[in-house]
Coordinates of C-alpha atoms and ligand atoms in Angstrom, one line a residue:
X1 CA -106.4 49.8 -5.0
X2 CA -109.2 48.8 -2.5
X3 CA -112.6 50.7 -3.8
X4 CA -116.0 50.7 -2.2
X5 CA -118.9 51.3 -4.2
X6 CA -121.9 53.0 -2.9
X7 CA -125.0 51.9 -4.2
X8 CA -123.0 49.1 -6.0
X9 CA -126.2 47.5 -7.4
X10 CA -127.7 50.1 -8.9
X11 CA -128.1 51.1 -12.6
X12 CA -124.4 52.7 -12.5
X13 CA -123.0 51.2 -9.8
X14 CA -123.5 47.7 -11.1
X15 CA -122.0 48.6 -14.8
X16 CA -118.9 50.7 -13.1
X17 CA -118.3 46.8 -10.3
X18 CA -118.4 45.4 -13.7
X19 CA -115.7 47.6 -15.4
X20 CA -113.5 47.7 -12.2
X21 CA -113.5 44.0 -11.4
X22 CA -112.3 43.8 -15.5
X23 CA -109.9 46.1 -14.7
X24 CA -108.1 43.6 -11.5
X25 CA -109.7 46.8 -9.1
X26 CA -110.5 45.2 -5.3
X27 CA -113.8 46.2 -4.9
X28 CA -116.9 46.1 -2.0
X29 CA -120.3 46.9 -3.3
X30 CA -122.3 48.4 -0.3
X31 CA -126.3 48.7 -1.2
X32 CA -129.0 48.6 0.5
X33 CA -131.5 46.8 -2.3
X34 CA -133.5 49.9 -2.0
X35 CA -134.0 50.5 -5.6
X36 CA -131.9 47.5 -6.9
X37 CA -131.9 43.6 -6.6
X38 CA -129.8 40.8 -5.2
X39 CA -129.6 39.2 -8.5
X40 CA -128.0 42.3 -10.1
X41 CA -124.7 41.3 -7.9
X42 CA -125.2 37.7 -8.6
X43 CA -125.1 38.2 -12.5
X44 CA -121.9 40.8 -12.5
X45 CA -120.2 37.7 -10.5
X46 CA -121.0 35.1 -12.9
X47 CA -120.3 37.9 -15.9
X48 CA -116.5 38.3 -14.4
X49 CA -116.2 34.8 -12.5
X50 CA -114.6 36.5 -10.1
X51 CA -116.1 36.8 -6.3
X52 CA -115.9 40.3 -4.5
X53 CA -117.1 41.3 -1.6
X54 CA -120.6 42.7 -0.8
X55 CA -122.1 44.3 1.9
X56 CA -125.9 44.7 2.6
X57 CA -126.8 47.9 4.6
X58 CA -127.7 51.5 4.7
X59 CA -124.6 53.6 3.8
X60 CA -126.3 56.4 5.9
X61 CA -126.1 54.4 9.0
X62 CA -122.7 54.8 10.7
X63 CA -122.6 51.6 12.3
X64 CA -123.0 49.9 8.9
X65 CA -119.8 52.3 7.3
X66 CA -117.7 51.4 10.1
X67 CA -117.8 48.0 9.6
X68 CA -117.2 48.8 5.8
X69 CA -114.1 50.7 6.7
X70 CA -112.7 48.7 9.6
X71 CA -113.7 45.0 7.1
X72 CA -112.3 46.6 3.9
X73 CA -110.2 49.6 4.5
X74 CA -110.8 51.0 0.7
X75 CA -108.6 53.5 -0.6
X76 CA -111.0 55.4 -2.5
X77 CA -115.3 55.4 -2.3
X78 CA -117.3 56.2 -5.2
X79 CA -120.6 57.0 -4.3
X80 CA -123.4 56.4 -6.2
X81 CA -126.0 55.7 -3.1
X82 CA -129.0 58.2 -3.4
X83 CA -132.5 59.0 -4.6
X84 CA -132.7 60.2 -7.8
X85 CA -136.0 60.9 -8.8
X86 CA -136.8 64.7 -9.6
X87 CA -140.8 64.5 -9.4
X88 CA -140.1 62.7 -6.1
X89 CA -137.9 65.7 -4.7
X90 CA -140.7 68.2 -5.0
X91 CA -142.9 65.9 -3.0
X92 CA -140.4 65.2 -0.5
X93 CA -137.8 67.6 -0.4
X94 CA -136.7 66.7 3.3
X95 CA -136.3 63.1 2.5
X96 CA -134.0 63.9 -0.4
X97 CA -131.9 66.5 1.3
X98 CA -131.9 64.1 4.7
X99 CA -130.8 61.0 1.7
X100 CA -128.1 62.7 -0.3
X101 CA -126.9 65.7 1.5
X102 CA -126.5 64.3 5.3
X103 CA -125.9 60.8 4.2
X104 CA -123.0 62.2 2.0
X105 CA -121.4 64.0 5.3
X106 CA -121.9 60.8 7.2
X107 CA -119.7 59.4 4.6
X108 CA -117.4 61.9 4.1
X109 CA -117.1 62.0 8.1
X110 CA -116.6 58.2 7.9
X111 CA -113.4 58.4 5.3
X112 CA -112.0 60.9 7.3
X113 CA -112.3 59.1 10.6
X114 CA -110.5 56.0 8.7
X115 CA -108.5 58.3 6.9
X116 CA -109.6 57.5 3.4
X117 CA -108.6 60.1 0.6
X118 CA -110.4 59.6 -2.4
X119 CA -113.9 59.9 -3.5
X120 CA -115.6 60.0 -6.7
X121 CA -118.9 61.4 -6.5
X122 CA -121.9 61.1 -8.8
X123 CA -123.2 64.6 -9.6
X124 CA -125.6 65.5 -12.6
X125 CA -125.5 67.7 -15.5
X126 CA -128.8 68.7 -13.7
X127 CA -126.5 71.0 -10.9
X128 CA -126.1 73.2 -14.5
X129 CA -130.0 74.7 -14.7
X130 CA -131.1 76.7 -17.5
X131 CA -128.1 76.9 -19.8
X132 CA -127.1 80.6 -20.5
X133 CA -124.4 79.2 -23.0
X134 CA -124.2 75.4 -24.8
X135 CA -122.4 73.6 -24.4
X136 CA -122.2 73.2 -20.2
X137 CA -118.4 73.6 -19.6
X138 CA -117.8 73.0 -15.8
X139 CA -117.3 76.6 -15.5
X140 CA -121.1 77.4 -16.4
X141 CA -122.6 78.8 -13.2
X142 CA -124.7 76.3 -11.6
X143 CA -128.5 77.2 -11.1
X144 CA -130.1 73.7 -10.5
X145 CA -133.9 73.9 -10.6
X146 CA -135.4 71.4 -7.9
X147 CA -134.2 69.4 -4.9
X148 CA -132.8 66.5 -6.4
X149 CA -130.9 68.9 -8.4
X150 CA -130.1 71.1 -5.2
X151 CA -128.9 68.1 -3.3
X152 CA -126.2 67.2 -5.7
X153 CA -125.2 71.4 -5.8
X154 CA -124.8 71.3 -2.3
X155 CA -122.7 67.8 -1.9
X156 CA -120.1 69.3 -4.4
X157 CA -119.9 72.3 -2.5
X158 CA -119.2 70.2 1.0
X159 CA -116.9 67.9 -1.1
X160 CA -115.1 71.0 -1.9
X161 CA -114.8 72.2 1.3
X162 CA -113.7 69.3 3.0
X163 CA -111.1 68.9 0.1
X164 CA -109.8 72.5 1.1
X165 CA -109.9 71.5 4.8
X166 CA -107.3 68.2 3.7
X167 CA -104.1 68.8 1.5
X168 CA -104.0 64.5 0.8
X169 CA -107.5 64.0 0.1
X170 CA -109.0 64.0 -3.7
X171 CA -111.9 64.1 -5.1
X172 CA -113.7 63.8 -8.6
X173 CA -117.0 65.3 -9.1
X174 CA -118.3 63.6 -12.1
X175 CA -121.5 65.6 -13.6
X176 CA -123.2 62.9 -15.2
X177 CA -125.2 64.1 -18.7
X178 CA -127.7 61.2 -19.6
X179 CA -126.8 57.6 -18.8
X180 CA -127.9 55.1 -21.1
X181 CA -127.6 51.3 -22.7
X182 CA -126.8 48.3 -20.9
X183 CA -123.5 46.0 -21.0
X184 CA -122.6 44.1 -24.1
X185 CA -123.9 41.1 -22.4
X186 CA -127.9 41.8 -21.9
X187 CA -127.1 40.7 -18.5
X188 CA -127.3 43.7 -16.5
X189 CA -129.2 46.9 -17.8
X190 CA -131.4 49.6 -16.3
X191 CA -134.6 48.4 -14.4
X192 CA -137.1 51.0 -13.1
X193 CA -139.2 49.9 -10.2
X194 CA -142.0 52.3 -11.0
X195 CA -142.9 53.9 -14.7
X196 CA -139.7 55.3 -16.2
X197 CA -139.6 58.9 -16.0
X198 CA -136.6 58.8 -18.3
X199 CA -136.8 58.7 -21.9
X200 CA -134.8 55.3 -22.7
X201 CA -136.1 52.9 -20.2
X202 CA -139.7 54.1 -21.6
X203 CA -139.2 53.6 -25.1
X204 CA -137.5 50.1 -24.1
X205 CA -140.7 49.4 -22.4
X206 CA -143.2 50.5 -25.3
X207 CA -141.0 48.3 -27.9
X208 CA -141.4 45.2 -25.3
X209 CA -144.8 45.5 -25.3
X210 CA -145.2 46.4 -21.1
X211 CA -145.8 50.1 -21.9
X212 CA -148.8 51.4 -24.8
X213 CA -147.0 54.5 -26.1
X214 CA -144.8 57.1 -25.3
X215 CA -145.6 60.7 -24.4
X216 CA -143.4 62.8 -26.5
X217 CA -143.1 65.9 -24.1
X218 CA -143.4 69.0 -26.4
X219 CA -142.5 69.7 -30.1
X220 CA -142.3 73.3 -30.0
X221 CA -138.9 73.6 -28.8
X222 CA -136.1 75.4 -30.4
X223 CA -134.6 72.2 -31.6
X224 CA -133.6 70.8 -35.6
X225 CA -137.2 69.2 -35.2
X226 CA -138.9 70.5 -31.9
X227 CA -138.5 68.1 -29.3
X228 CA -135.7 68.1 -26.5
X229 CA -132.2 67.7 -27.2
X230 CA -130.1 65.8 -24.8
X231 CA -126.4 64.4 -25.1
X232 CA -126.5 60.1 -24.2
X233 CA -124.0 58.8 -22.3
X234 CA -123.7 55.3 -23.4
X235 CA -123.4 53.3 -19.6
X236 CA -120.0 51.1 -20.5
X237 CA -118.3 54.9 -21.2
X238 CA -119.5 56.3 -17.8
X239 CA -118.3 52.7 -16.4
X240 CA -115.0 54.0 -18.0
X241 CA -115.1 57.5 -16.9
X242 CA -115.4 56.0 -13.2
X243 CA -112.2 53.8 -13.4
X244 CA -110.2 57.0 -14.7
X245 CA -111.4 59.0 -12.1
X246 CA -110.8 57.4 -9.5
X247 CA -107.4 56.6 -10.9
X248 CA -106.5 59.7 -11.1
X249 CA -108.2 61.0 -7.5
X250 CA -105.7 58.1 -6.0
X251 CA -103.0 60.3 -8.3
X252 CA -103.6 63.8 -7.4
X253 CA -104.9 66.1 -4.9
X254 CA -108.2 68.4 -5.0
X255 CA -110.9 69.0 -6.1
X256 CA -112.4 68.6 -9.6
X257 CA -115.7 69.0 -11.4
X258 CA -115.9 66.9 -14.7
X259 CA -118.6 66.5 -17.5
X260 CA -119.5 62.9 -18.7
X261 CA -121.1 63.4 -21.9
X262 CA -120.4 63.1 -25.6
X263 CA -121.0 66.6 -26.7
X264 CA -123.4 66.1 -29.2
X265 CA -127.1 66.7 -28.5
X266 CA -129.7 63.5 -30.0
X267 CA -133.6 64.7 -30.0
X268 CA -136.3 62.6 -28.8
X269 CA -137.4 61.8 -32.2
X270 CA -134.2 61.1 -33.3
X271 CA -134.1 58.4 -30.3
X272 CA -137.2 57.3 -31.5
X273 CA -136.3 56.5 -34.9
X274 CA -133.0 54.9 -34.0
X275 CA -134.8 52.6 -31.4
X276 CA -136.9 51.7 -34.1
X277 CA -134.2 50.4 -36.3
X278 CA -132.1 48.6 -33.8
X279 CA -135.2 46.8 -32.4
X280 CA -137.3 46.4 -35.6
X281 CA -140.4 47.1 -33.7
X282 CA -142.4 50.4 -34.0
X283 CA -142.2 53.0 -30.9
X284 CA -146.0 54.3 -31.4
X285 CA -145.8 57.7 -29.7
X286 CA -147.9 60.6 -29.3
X287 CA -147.3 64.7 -28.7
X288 CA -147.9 65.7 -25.1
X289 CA -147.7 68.6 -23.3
X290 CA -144.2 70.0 -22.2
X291 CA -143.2 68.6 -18.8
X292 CA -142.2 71.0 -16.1
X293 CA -138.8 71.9 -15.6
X294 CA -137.7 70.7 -18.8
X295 CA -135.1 72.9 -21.0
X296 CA -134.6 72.5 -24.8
X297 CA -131.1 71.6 -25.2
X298 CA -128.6 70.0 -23.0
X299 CA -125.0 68.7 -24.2
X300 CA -122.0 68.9 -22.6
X301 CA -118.1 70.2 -23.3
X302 CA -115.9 67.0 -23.0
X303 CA -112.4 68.9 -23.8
X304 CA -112.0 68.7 -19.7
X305 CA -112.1 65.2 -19.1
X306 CA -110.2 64.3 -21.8
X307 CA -107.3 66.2 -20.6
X308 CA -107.6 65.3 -17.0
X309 CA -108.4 61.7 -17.2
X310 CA -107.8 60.5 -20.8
X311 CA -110.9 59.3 -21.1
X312 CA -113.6 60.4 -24.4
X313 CA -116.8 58.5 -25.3
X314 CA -116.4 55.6 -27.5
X315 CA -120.0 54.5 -28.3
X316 CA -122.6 56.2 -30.7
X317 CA -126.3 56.4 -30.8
X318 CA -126.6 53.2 -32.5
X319 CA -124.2 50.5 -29.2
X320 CA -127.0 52.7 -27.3
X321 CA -130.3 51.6 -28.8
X322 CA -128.6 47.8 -29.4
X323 CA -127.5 47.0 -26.2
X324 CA -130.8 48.7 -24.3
X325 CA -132.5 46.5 -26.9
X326 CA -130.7 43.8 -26.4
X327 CA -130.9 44.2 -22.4
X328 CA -134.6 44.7 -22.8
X329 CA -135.5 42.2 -25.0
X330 CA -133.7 39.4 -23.3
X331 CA -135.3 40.4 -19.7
X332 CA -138.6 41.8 -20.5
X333 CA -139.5 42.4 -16.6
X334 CA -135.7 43.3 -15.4
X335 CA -134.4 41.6 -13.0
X336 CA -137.2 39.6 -11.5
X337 CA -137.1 37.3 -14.0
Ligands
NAD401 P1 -129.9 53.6 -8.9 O1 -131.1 54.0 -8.1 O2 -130.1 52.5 -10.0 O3 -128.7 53.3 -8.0 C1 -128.6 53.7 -6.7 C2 -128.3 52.5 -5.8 O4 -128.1 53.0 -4.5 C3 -129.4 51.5 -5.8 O5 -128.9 50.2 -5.9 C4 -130.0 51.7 -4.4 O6 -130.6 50.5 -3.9 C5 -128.8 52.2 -3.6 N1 -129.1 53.0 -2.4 C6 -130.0 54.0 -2.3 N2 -130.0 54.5 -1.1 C7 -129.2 53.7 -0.4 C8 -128.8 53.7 1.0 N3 -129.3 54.6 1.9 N4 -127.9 52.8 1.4 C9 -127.4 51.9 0.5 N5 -127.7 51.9 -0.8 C10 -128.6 52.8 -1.2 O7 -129.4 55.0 -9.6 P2 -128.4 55.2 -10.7 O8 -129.1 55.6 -12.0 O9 -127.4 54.1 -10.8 O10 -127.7 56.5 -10.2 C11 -126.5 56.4 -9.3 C12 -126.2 57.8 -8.9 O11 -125.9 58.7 -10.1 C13 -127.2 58.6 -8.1 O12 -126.6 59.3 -7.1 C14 -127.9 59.5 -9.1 O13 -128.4 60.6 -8.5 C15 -126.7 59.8 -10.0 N6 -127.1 60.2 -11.4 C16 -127.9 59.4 -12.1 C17 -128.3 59.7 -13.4 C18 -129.1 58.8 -14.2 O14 -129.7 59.3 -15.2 N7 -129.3 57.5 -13.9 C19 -127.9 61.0 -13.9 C20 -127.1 61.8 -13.1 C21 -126.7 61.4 -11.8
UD1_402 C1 -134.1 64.1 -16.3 C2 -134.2 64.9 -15.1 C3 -132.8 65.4 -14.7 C4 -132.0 64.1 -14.4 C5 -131.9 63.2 -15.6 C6 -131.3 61.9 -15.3 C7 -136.4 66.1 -15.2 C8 -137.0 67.4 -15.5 N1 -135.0 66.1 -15.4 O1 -133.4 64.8 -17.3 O2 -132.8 66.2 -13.5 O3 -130.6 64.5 -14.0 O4 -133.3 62.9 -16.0 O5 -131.0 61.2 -16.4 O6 -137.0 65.1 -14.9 N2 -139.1 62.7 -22.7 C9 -140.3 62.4 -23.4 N3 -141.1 61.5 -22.9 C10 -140.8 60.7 -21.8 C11 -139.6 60.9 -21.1 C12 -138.8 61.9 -21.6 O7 -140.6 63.1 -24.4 O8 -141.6 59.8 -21.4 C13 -138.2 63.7 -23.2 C14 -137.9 64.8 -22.3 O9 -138.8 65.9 -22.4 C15 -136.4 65.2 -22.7 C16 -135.8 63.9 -23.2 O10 -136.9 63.0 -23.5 O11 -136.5 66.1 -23.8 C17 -135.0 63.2 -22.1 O12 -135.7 63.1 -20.9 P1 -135.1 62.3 -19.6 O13 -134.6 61.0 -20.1 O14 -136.2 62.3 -18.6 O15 -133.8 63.1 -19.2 P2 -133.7 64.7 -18.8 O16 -134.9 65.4 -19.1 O17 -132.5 65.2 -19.5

């Protein structure tokens, strides 16, 4: 199977080349750098000693995809290529809507045109919204509360349709809870450009010593000890969840929507405390106010992707905290150095 990834240096792209390339999968990793580096393609090559082929461009430029298609002729995309940042969207809800949602049609246009089948997409457990049951099944109505959150919404629902509109095509929409960790290695990991607005990557940054404290947004939430509850998806296991799906989208025809979680919901204290004892350094924190648009409790069902693709998470809260540590530690300023 011939795959191309887009956004193939990113945070998730780069961990699911890794996985694929370990799995014998021909792969092109498309990217334009935008929020990634070089070096993060350079170290998954020297990680599998294997060379695969790269391709530096805008995926939302149709000049740049044909050559993609025409060079590689992949049998299935997964698309990772996007802006992702949910402050950002309110600021610039055009840019998002013009980066995800018609950049996604120019893709989707661009399979169909080289008659390419498959796609995997990265959606978010963010499409969910305010939950009105826990946990998310894929059937919980979807109620997403900003742009970023609206772009992904509306690229399922043209997925869809142009999965109705072919009776070959496939596709896996893979909702995404909270990716986290780094590979086993320390070689690749997550590397902001900007302050993390995530929780991980900021507590990563406080126990190096680039970051004073962390904010600890709110502990008067309905939670075991007050602060958010969120279910970690440790990043190897989402790497996995990608090679299944897009197994089984080269397998099958549709359309479907799939969780990538673990079901069980950590707090931010709990985090705290277990970064703490796989890093030995202390995570000095202090209570802030709630930030906006932030719910109490998010965890995910994971009954449907283990039926459908065989595939449950493997790692616990402590393989997060150690490899993140371990990522972290080793390359205290990411990938520039
Ligand atoms: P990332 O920013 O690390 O990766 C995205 C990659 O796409 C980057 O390498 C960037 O340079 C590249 N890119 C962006 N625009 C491009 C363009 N126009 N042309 C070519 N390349 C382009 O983000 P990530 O965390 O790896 O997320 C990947 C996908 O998963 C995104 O679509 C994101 O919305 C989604 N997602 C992420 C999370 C998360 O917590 N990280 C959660 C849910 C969903
Ligand atoms: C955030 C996004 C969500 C996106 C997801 C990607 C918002 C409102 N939501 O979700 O749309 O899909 O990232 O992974 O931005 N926390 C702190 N201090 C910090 C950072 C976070 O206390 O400095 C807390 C948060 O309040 C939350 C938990 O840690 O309870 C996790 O936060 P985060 O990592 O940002 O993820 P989400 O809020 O789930």
């Amino acid at each position: 199977m011939r795959v191309l990834l887009t956004g193939g240096a990113g945070y998730i792209g780069s961990h699911t080349l890794l996985k694929l390339l370990q799995d014998g999968i021909d792969v092109l990793a498309l990217d334009n750098f935008s929020n990634s580096s070089p070096e993060v393609l350079r170290r998954v090559q020297k990680l599998t000693n294997s060379s695969f082929a790269t391709h530096v461009g805008d995926y939302r430029a149709p000049d740049v995809l044909d050559e993609v298609f025409e060079k590689f002729r992949p049998d299935a995309v997964i698309h990772f290529a996007g802006l992702k940042a949910v402050g950002e969207s309110n600021e610039k809800p055009l840019t998002y809507y013009a980066q995800n949602v018609s950049g996604s049609i120019n893709l989707l246009d661009c399979m169909q045109r080289h008659g390419c089948q498959n796609i995997v997409f990265s959606s978010s457990a963010t499409v969910y919204g305010e939950a009105q049951y826990l946990p998310y099944d894929e059937d919980h109505p979807l109620n997403p509360t900003n742009p970023y959150g609206r772009t992904k919404y509306f690229i399922e629902e043209i997925i869809r349709d142009w999965i109705a509109s072919r009776p070959h095509a496939s596709a896996v929409l893979l909702r995404y809870f909270n990716p986290v960790g780094a590979d086993e290695s320390g070689n690749i990991g997550e590397d902001p450009r900007a302050i993390p607005n995530n929780l991980l990557p900021y507590i990563s940054q406080v126990a190096v010593g680039r970051l004073k404290e962390l904010s600890i947004f709110g502990n008067n939430y309905e939670t075991r000890d007050g602060t958010g509850e969120r279910d970690y998806i440790h990043i190897d296991d989402l790497a996995a969840a990608h090679l299944a799906a897009v197994k089984y989208a080269h397998e099958n025809h549709g359309c479907e929507a799939i969780n990538v979680g673990t079901g069980t919901g950590i707090t931010v204290l709990e985090m705290v405390k277990a970064f703490e004892e796989a890093s030995g350094r202390e995570i000095p924190f202090k209570i802030a106010e709630r930030r906006q648009g932030d719910v109490a409790r998010s965890f995910a069902e994971v009954s449907k992707a283990q039926r459908l693709l065989d595939w449950t998470a493997k790692r616990d809260l402590t393989d997060i905290c150690r490899t993140a540590w371990n990522w972290q530690s080793k390359n205290p300023s990411g990938f520039e150095h």
